[in-house]
PDB file of C-alpha atoms and ligand atoms in Angstrom:
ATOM      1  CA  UNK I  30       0.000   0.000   0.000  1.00 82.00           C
ATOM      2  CA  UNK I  31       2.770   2.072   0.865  1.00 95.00           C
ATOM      3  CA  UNK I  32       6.074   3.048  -0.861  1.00 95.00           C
ATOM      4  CA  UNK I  33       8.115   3.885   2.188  1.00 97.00           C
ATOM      5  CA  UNK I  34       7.651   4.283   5.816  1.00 98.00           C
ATOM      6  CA  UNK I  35       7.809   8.129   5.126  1.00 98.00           C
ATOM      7  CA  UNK I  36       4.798   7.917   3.127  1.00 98.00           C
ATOM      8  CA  UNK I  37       3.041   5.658   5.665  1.00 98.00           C
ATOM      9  CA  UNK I  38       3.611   8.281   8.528  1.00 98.00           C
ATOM     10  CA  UNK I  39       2.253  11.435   6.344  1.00 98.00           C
ATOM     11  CA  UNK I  40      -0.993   9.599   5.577  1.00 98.00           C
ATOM     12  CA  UNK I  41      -2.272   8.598   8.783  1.00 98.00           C
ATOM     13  CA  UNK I  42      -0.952  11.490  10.114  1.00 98.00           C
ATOM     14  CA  UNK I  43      -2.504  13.578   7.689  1.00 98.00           C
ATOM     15  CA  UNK I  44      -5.928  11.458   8.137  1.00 98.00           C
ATOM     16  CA  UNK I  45      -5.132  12.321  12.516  1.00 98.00           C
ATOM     17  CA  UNK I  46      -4.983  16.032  10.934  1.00 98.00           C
ATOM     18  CA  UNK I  47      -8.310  15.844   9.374  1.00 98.00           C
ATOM     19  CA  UNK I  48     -10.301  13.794  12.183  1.00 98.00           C
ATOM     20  CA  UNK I  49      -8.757  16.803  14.753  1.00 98.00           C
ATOM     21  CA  UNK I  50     -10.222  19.324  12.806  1.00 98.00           C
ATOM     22  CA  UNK I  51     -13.501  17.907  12.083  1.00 98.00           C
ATOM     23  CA  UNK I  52     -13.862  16.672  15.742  1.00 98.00           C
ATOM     24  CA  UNK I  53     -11.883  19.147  18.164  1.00 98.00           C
ATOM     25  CA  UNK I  54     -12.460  22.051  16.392  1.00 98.00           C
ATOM     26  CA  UNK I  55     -15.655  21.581  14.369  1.00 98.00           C
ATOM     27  CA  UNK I  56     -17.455  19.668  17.054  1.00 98.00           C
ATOM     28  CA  UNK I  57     -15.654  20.263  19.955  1.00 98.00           C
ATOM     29  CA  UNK I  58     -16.692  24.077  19.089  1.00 98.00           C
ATOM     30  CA  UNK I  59     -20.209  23.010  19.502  1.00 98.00           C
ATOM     31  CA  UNK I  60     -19.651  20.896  22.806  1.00 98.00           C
ATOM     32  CA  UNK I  61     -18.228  23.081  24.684  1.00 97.00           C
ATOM     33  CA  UNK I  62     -20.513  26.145  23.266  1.00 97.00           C
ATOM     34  CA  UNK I  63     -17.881  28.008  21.504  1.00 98.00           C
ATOM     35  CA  UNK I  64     -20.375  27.541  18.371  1.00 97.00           C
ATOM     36  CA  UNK I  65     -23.774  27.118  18.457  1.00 98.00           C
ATOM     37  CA  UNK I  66     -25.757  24.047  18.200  1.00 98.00           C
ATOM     38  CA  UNK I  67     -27.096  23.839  14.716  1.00 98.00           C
ATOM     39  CA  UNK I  68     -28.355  20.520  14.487  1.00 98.00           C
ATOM     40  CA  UNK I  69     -27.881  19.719  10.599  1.00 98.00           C
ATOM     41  CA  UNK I  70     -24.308  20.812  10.863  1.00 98.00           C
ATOM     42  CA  UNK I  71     -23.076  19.106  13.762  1.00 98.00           C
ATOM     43  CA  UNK I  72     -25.306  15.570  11.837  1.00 98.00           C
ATOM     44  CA  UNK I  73     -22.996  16.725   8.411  1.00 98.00           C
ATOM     45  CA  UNK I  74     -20.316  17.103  10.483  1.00 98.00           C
ATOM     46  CA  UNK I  75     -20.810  13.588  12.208  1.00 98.00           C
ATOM     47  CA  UNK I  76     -20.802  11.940   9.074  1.00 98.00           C
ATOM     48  CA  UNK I  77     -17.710  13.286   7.956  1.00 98.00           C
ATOM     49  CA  UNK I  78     -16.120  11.945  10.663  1.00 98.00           C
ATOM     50  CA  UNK I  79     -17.318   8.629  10.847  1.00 98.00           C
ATOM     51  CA  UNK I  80     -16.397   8.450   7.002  1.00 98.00           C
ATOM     52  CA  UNK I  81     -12.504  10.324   8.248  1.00 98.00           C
ATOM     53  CA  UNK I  82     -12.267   7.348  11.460  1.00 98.00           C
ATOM     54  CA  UNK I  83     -11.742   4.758   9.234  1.00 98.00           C
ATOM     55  CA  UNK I  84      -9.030   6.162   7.346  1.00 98.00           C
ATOM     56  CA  UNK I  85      -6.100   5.998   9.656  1.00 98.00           C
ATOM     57  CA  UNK I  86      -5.708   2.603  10.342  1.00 98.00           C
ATOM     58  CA  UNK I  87      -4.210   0.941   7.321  1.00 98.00           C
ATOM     59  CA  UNK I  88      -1.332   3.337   7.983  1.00 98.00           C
ATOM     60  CA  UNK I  89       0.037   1.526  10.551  1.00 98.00           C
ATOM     61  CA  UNK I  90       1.426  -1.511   8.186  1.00 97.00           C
ATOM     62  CA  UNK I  91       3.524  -3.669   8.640  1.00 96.00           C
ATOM     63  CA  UNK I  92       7.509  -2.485   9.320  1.00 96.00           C
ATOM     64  CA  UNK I  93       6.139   1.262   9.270  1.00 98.00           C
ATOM     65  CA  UNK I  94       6.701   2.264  12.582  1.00 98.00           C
ATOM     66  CA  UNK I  95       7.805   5.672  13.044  1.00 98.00           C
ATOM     67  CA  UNK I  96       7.042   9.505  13.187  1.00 98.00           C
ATOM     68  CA  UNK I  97       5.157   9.648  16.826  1.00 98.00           C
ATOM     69  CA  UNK I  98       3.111   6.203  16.927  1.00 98.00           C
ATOM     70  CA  UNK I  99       5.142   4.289  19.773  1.00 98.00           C
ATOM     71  CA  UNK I 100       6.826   0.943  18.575  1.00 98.00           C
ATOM     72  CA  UNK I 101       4.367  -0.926  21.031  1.00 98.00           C
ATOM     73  CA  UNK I 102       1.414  -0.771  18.598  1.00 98.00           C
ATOM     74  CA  UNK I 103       3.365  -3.091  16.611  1.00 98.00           C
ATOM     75  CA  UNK I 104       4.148  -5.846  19.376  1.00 98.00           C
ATOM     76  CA  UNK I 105       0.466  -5.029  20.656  1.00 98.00           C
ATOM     77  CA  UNK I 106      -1.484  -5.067  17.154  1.00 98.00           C
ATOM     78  CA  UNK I 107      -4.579  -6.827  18.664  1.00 98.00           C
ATOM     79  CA  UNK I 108      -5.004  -4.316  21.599  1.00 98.00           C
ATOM     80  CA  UNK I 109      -4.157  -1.653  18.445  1.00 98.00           C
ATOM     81  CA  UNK I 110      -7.083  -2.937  16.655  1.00 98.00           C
ATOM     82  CA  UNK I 111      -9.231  -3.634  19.381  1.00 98.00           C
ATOM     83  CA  UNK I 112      -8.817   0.776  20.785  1.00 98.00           C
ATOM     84  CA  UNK I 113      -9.359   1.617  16.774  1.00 98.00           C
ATOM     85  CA  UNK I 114     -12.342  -0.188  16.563  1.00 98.00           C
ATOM     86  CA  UNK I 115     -13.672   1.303  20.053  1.00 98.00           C
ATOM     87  CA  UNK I 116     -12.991   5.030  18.685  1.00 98.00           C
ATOM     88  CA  UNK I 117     -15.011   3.839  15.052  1.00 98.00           C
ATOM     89  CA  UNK I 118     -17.744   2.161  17.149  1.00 98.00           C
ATOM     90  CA  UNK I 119     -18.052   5.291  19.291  1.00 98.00           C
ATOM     91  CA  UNK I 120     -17.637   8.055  16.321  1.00 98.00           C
ATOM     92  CA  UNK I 121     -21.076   5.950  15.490  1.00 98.00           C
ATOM     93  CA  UNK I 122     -22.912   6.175  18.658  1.00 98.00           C
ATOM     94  CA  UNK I 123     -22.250   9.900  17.896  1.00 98.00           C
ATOM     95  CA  UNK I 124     -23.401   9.827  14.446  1.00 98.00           C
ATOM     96  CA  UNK I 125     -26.810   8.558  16.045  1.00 98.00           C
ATOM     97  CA  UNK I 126     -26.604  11.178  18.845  1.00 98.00           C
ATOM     98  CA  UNK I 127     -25.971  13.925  16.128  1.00 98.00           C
ATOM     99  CA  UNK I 128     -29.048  12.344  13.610  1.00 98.00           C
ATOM    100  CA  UNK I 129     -31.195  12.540  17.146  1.00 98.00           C
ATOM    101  CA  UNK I 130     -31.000  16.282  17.690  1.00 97.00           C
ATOM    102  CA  UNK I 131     -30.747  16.661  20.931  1.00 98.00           C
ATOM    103  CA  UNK I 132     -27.805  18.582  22.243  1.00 98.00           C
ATOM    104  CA  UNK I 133     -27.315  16.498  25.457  1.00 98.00           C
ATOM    105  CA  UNK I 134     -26.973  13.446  23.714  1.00 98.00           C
ATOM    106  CA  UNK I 135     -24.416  14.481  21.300  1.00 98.00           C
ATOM    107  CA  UNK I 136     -22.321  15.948  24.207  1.00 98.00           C
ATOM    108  CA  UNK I 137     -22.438  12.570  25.741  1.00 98.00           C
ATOM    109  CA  UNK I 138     -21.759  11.139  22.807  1.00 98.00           C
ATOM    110  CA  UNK I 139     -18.595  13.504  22.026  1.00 98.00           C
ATOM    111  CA  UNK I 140     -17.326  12.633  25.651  1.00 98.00           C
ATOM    112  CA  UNK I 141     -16.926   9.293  24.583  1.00 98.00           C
ATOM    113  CA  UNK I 142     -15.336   9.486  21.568  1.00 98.00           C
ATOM    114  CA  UNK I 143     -12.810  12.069  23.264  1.00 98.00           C
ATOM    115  CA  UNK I 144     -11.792   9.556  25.861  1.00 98.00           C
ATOM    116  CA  UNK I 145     -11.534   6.412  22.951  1.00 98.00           C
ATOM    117  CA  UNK I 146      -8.733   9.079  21.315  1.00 98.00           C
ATOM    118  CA  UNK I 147      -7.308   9.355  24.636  1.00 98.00           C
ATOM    119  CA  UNK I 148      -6.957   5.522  25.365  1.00 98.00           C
ATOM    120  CA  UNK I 149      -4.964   5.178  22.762  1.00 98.00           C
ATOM    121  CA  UNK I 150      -3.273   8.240  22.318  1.00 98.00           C
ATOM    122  CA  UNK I 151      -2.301   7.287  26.164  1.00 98.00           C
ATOM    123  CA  UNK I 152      -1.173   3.526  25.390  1.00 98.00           C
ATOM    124  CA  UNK I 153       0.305   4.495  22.029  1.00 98.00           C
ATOM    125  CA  UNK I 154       1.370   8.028  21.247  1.00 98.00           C
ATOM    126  CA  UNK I 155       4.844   9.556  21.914  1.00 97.00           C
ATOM    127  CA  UNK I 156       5.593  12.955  22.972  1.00 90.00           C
TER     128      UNK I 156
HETATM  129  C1  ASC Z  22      -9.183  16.179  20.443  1.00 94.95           C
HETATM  130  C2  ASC Z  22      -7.863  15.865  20.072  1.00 94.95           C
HETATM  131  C3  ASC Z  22      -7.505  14.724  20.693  1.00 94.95           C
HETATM  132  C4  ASC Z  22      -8.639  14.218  21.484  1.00 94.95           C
HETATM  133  C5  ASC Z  22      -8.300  13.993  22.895  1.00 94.95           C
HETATM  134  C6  ASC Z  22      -9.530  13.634  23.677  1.00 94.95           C
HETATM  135  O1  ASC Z  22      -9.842  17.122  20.066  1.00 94.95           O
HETATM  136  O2  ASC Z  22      -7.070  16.562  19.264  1.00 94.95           O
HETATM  137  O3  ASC Z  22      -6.371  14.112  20.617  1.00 94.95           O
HETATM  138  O4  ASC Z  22      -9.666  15.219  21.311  1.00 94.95           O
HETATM  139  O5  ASC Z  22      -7.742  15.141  23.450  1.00 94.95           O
HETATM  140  O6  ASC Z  22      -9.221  13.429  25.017  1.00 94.95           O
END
């Protein structure tokens, strides 16, 4: 998939780039009332990101450790997959909260998608 482990590290981190912006800033705005709720954009929004949460992943091929993704991801690829796959399932519980309209819910929602970047970001991610 990838030509070297330069171009491996640019694309997910480029993909980490665009879920940041779509989710800290975009929605993140909105959750903690820096923008207010408009329900259809924080649903488009939503969608976005549950289309941007998949993208990451294959970046982390085999022998294509570097740039700041610790080493331990690839002697701990199951628990890897396992926190990637909790921050895709959550990203749709807030898809669901956004499509439901109700402002509480998708705060809830956002809270748990913030701490599924932080699990791994805590097991995985160097300074
Ligand atoms: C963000 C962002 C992260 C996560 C994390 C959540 O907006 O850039 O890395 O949320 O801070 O705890």
């Amino acid at each position: 998939h990838f030509e070297s482990t330069d171009d491996a590290v640019e694309y997910r981190q480029a993909a980490f780039k665009l879920i940041g912006d779509v989710f800290g800033a975009r929605l993140g705005g909105v959750a903690r009332g820096d923008i207010e709720y408009d329900a259809d954009a924080v649903k488009a929004n939503a969608q976005v990101l549950s289309t941007l949460i998949n993208l990451p992943w294959v970046g982390f091929a085999d022998g294509r450790e570097g740039g700041k993704a610790s080493d331990k991801i690839w002697s701990n690829k199951d628990d890897f997959n396992k926190k990637a796959q909790a921050s895709i399932d959550a990203v749709a519980e807030l898809e669901k909260a956004a499509e439901s309209g109700d402002l509480a819910k998708f705060k809830q929602a956002f809270a748990g998608v913030g701490q599924s970047c932080k699990s791994c970001h805590d097991s995985y991610r160097e300074k």
